[in-house]
PDB file of C-alpha atoms (C1' of nucleotides) in Angstrom:
ATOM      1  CA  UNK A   1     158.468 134.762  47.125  1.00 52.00           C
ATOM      2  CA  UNK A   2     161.742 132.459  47.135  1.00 50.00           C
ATOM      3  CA  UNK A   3     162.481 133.250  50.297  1.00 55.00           C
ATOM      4  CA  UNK A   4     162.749 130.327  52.164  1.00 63.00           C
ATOM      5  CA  UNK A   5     165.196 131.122  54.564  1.00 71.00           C
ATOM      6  CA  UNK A   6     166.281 133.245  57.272  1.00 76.00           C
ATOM      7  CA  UNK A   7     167.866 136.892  55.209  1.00 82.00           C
ATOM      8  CA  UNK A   8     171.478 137.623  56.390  1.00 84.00           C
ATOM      9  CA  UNK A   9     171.858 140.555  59.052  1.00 86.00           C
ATOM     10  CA  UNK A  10     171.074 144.082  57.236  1.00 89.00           C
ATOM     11  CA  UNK A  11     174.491 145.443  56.387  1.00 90.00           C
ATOM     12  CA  UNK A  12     173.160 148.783  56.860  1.00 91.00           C
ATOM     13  CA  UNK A  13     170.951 151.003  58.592  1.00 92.00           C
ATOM     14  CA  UNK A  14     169.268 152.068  55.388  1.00 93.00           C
ATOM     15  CA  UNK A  15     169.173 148.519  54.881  1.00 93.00           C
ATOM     16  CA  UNK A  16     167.288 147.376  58.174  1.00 92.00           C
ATOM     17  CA  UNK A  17     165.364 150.213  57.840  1.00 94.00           C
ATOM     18  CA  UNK A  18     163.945 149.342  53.985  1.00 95.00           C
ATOM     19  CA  UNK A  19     163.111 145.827  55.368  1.00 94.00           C
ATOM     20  CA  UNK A  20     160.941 146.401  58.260  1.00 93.00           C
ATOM     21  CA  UNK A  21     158.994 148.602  56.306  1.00 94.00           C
ATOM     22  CA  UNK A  22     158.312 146.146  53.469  1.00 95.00           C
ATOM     23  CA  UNK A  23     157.139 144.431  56.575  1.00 94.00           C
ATOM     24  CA  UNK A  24     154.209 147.023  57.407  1.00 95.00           C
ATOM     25  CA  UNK A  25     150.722 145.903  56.563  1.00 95.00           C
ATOM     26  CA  UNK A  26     151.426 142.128  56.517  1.00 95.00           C
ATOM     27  CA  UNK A  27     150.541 139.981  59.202  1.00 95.00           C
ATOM     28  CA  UNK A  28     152.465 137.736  61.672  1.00 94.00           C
ATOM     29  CA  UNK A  29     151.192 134.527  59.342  1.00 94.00           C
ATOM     30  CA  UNK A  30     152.494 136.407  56.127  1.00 94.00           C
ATOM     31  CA  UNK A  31     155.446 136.617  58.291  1.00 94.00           C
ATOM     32  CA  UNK A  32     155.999 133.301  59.466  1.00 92.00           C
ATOM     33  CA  UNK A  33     155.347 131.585  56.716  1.00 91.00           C
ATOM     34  CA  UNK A  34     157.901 131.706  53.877  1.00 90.00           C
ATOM     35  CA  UNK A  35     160.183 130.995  57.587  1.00 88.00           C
ATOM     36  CA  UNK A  36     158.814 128.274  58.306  1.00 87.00           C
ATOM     37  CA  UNK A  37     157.677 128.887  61.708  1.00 88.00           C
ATOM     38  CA  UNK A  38     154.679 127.607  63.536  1.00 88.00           C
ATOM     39  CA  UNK A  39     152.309 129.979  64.458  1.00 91.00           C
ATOM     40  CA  UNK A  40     151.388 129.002  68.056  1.00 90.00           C
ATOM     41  CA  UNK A  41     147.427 129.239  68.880  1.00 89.00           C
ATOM     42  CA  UNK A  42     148.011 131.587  72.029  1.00 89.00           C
ATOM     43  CA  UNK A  43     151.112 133.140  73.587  1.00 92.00           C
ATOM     44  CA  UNK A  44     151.120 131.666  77.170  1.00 89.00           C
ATOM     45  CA  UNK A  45     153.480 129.472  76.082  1.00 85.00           C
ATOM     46  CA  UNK A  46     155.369 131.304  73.668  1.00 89.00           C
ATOM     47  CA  UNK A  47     155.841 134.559  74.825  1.00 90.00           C
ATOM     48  CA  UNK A  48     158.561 135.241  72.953  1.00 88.00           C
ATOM     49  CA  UNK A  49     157.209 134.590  69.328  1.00 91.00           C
ATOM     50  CA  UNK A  50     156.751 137.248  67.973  1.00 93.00           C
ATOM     51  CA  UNK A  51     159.539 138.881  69.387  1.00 91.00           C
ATOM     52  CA  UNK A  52     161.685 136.237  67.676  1.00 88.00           C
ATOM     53  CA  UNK A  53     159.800 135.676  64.721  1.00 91.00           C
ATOM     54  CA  UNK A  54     160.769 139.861  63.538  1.00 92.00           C
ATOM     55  CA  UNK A  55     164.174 139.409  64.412  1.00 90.00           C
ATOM     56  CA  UNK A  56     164.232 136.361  62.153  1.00 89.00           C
ATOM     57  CA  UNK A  57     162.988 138.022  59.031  1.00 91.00           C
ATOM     58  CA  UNK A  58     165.020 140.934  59.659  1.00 91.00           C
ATOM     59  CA  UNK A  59     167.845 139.211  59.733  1.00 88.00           C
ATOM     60  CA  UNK A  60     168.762 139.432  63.543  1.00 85.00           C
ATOM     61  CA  UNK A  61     171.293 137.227  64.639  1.00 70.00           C
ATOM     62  CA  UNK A  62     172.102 138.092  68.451  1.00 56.00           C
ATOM     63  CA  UNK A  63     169.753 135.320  69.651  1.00 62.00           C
ATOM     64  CA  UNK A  64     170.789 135.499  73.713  1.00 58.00           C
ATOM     65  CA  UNK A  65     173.747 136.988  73.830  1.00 60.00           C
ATOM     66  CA  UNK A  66     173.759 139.907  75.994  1.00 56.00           C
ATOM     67  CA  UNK A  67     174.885 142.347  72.579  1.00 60.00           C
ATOM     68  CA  UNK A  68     172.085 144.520  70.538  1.00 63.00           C
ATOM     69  CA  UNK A  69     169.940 142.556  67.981  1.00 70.00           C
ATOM     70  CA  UNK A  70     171.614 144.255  64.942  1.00 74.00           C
ATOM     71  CA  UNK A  71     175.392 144.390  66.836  1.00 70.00           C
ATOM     72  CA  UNK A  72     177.112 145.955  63.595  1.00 80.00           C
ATOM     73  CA  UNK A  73     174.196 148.936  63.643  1.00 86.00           C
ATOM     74  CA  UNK A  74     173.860 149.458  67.092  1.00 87.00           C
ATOM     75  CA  UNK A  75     169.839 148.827  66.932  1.00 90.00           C
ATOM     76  CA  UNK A  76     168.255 146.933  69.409  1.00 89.00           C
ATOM     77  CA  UNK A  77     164.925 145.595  67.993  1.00 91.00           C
ATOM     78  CA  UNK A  78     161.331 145.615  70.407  1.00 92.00           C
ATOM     79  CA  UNK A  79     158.191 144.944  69.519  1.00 93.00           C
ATOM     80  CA  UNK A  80     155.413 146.574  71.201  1.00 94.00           C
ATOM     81  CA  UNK A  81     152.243 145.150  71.337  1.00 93.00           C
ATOM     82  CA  UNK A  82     149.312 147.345  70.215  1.00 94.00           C
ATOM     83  CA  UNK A  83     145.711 146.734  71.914  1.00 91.00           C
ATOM     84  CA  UNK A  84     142.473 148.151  69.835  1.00 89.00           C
ATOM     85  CA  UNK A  85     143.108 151.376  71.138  1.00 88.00           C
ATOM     86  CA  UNK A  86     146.126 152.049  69.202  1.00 90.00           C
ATOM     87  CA  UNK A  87     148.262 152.108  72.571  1.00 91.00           C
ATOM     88  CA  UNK A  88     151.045 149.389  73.683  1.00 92.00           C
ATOM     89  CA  UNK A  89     149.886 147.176  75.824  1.00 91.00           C
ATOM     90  CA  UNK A  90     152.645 146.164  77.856  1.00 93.00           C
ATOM     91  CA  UNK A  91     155.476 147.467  79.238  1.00 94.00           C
ATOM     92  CA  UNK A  92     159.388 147.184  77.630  1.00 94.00           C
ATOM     93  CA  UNK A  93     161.222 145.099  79.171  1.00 94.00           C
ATOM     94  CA  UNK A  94     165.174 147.225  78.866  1.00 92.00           C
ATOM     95  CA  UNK A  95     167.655 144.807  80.517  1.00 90.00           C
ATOM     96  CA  UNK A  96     168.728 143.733  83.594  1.00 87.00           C
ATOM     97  CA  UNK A  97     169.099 145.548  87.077  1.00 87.00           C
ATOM     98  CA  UNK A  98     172.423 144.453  88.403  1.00 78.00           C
ATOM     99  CA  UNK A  99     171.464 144.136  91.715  1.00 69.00           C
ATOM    100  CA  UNK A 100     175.143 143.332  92.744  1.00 66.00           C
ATOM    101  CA  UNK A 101     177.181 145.744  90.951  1.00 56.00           C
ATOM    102  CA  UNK A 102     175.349 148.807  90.455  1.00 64.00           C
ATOM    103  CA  UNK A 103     178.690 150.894  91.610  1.00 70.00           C
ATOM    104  CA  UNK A 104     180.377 153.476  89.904  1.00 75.00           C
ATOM    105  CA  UNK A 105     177.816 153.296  87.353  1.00 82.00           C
ATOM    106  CA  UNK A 106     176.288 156.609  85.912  1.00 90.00           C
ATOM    107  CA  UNK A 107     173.720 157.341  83.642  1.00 91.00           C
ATOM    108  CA  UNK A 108     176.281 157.544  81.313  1.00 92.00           C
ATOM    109  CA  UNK A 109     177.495 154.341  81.335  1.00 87.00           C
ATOM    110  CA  UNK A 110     174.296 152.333  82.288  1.00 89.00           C
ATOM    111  CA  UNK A 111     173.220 149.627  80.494  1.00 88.00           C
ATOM    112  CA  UNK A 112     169.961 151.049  80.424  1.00 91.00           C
ATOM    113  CA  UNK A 113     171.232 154.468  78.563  1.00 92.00           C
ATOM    114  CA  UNK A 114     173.653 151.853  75.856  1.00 88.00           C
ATOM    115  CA  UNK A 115     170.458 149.568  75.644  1.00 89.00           C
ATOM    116  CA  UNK A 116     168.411 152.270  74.740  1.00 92.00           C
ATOM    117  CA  UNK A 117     170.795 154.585  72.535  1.00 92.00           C
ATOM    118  CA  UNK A 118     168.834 152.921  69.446  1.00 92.00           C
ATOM    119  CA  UNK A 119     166.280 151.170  68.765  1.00 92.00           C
ATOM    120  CA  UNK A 120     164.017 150.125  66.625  1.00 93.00           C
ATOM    121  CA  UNK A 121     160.154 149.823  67.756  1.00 94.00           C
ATOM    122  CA  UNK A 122     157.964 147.517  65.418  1.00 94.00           C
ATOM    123  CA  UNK A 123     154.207 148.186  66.486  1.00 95.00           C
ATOM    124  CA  UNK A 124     152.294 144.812  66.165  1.00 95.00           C
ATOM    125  CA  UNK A 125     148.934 144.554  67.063  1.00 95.00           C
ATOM    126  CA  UNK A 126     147.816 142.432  70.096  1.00 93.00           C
ATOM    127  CA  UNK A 127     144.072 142.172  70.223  1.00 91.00           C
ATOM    128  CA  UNK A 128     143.817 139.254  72.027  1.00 87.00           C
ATOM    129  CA  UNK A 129     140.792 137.979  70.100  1.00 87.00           C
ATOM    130  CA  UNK A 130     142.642 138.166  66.889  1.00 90.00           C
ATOM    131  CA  UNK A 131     143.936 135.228  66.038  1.00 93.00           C
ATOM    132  CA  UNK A 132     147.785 135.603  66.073  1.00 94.00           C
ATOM    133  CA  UNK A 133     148.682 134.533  62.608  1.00 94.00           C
ATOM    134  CA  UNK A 134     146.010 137.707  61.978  1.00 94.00           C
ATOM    135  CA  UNK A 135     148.115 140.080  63.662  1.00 94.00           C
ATOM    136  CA  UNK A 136     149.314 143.034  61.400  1.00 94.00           C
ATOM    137  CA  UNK A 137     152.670 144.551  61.672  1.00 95.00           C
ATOM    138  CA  UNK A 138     152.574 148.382  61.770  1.00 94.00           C
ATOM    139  CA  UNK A 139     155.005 151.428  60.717  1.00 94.00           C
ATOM    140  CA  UNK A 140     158.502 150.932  62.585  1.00 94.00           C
ATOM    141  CA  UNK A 141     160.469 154.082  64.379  1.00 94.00           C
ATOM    142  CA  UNK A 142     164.262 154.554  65.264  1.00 94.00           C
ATOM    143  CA  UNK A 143     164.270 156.090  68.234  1.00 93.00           C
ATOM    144  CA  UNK A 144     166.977 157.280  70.052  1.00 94.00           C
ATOM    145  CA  UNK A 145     166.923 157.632  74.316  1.00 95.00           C
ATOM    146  CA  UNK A 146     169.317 161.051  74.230  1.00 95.00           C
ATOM    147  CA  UNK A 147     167.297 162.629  71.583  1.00 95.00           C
ATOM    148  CA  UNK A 148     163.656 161.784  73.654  1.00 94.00           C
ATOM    149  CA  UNK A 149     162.236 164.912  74.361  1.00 94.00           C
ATOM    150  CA  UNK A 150     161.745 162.951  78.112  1.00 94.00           C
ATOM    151  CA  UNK A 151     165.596 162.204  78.438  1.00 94.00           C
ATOM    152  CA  UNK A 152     165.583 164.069  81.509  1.00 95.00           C
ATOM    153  CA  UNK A 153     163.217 162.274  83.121  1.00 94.00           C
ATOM    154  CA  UNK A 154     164.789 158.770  81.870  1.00 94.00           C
ATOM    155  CA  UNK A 155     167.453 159.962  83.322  1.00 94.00           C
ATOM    156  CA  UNK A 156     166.160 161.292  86.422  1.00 94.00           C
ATOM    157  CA  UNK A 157     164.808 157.665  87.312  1.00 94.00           C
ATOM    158  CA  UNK A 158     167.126 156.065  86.428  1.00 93.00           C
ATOM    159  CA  UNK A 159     168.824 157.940  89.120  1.00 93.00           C
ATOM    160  CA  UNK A 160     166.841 157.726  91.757  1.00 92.00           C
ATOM    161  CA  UNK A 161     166.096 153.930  91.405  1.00 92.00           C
ATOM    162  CA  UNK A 162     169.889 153.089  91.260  1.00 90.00           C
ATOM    163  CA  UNK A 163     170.488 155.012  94.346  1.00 89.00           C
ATOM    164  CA  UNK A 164     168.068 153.653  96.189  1.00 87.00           C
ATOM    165  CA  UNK A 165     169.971 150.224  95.314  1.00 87.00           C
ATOM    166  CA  UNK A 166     172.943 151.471  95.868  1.00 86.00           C
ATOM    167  CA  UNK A 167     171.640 152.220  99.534  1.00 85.00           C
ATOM    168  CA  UNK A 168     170.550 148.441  99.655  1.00 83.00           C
ATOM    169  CA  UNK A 169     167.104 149.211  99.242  1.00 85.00           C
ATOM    170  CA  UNK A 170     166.458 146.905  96.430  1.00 85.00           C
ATOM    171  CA  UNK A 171     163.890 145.052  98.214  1.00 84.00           C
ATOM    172  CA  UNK A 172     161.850 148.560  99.431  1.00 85.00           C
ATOM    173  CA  UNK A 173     161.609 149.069  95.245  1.00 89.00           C
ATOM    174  CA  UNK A 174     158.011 148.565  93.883  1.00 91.00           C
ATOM    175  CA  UNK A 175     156.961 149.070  89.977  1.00 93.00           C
ATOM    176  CA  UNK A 176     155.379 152.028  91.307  1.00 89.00           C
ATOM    177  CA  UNK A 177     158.624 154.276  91.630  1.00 90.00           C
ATOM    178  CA  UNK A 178     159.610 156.123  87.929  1.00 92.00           C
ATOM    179  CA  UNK A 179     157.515 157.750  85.732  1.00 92.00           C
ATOM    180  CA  UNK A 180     159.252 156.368  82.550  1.00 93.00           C
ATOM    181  CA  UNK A 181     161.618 153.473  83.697  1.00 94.00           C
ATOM    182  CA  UNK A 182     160.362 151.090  86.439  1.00 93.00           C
ATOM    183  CA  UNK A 183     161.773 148.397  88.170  1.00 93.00           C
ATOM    184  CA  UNK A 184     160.103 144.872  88.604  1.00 90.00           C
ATOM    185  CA  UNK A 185     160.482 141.121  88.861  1.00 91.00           C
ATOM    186  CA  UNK A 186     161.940 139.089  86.142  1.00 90.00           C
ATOM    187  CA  UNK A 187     162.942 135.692  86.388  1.00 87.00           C
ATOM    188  CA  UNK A 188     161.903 132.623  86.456  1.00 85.00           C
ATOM    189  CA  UNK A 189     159.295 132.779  88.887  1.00 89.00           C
ATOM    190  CA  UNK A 190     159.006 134.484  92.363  1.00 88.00           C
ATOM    191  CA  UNK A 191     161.126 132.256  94.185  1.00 87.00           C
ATOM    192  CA  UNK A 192     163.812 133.121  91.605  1.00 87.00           C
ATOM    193  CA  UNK A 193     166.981 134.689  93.700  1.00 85.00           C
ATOM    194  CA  UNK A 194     169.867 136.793  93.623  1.00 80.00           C
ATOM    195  CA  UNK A 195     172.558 137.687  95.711  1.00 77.00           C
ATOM    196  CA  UNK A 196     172.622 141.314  96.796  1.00 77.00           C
ATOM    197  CA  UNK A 197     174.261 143.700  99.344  1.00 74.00           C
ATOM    198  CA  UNK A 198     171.477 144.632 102.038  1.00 75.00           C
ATOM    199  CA  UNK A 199     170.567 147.826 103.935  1.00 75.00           C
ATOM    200  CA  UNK A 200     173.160 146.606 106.688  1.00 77.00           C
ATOM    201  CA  UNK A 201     175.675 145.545 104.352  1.00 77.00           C
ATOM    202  CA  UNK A 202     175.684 141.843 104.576  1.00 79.00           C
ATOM    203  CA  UNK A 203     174.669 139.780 101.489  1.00 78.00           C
ATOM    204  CA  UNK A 204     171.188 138.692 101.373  1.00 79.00           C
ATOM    205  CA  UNK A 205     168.962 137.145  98.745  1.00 82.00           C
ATOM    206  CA  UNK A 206     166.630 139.193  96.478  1.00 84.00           C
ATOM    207  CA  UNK A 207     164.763 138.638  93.079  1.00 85.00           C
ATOM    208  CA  UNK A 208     166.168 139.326  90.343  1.00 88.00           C
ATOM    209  CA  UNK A 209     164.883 142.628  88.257  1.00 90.00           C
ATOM    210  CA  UNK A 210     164.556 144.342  85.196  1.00 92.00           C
ATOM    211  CA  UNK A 211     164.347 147.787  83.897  1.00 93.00           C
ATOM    212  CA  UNK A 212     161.071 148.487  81.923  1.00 95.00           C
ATOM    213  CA  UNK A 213     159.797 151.025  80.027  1.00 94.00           C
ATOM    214  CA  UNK A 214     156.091 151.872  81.053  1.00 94.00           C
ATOM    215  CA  UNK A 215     153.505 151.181  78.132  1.00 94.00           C
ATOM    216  CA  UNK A 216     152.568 155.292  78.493  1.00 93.00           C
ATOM    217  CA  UNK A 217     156.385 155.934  77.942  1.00 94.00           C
ATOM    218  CA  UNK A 218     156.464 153.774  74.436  1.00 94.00           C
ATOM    219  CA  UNK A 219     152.655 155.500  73.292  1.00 94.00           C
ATOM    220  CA  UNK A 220     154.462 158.603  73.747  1.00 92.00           C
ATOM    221  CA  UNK A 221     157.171 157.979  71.677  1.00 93.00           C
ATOM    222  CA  UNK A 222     154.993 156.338  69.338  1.00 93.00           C
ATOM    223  CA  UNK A 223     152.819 159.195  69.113  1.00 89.00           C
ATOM    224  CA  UNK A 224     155.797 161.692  68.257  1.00 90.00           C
ATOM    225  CA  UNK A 225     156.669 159.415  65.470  1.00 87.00           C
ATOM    226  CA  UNK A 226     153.856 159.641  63.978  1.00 81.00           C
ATOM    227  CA  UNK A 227     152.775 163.395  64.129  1.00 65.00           C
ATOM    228  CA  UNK A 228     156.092 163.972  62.133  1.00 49.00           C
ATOM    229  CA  UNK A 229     156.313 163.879  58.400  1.00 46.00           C
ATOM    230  CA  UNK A 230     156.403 160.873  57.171  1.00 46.00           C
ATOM    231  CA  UNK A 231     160.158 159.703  56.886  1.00 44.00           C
ATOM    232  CA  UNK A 232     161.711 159.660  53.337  1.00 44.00           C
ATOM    233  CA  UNK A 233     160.341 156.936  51.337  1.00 36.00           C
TER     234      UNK A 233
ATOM    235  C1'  DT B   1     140.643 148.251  83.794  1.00 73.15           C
ATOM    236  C1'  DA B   2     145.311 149.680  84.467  1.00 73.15           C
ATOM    237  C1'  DT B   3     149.179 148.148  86.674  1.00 73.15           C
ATOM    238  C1'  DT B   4     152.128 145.225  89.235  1.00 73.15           C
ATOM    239  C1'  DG B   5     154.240 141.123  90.214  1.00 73.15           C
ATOM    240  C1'  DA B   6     154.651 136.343  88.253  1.00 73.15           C
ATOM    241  C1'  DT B   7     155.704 133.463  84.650  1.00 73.15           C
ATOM    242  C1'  DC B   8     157.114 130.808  80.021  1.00 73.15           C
ATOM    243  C1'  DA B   9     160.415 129.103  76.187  1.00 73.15           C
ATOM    244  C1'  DT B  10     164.895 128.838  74.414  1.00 73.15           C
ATOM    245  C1'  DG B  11     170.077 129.091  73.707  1.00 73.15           C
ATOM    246  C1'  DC B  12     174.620 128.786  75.459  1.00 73.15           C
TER     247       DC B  12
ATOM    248  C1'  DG C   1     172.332 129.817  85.687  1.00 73.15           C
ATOM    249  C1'  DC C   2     171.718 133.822  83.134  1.00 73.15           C
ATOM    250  C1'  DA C   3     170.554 136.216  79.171  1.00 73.15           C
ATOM    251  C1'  DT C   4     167.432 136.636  75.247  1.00 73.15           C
ATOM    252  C1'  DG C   5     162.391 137.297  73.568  1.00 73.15           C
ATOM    253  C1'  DA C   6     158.196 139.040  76.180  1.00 73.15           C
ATOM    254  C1'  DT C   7     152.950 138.203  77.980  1.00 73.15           C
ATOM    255  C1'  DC C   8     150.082 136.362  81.630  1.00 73.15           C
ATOM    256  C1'  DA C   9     147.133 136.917  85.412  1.00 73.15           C
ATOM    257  C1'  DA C  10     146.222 138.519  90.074  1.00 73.15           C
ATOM    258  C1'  DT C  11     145.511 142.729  92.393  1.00 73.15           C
ATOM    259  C1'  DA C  12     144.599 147.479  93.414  1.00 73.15           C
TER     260       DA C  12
END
DNA sequence: TATTGATCATGC
DNA sequence: GCATGATCAATA
């Protein structure tokens, strides 16, 4: 190959979608390699590598910036990581919970439901004794949120945990509330804070959150994929 | 052992 | 500081 740098963003769908499946089957060192990126030994420090390292050889160009990976498509790119069992290991992280200005949102409007209008799920495995440059990418699925057969229930937590905010109950929210969606921790670490509005009213400070999808949600999605004919080749 | 809560790196 | 990319690691 003469690639030796990054590919330009897709210019279409059809596009995106021809790359990451010339992508299935190779591993995360086939990958990385022609990019010029250092495969790191473990992930503890580098969480975000392979993550970063698909939306590099897709051509992603969003980097931080709070707009989807592939901004001109609409697709938001996640990996999920696959354990020997064939089922993601981890939860999706969505986007943020604005703890501070969760009003007059609907589902509608929610970042969650614009995050989630399309994306594109790479499987990678994530057997943590393979070695990571070892890793194989699998078959990738467009998936839409409004066309999940479990919309309703997206919705329907979505819902409920943004009330209960609403209410000022952020801090009475565990990961164990939604049966799709789920609300925890992220930030830097847990003395991380926010300001919020509190049960009384007044502003207090709180941790910041994200939405995630639970790791049963994304096996069932994955699992609908792939009992349907296989998409046109 | 599945899940929750904590944590890491990087860019702007 | 906040958003991106997530996985780690303690706990239930």
């Amino acid at each position: 190959m003469l690639e030796h740098r990054p590919p330009d963003p897709p210019r279409t769908e059809e596009e995106l979608l021809a790359r990451v499946r010339a992508l299935a089957g190779k591993t995360l060192g086939d990958i990385a390699r022609p990019l010029h990126l250092r495969v790191p030994r473990d992930l503890r420090r580098d969480k975000g590598f392979v993550g970063q390292t698909l939306e590099t050889a897709l051509g992603a160009r969003a980097g931080s910036r709070p707009i989807p990976d592939f901004w001109h498509l609409g697709v938001e790119l996640k990996t999920l990581p696959i354990g020997k069992d064939g089922r993601p290991r981890e939860s999706t992280y969505v986007c943020a919970v604005p703890v501070d200005a969760l009003h007059g949102l609907v589902w509608e409007t929610s970042h969650v439901r614009r995050k989630l209008a399309r994306v594109l799920f790479v499987p990678v495995e994530a057997d943590p004794a393979r070695p990571i440059a070892d890793r194989r990418v699998g078959r990738a699925t467009l998936w839409s949120c409004d066309d999940d057969p479990e919309r309703d229930t997206l919705r329907a937590d979505w819902e409920e945990l943004a009330s209960l905010i609403r209410q000022g109950f952020i801090d009475r929210i565990t990961a164990h509330r939604g049966r799709v969606l789920q609300i925890r921790p992220k930030g830097a670490d847990a003395h991380d804070a926010r300001a919020t509005v509190g049960e009384d009213g007044w502003l207090l400070a709180t941790q910041p959150r994200g939405w995630y999808l639970r790791a049963a949600f994304t096996n069932r999605v994955l699992d609908r994929h792939y009992a349907r004919p296989a998409a046109t080749s």
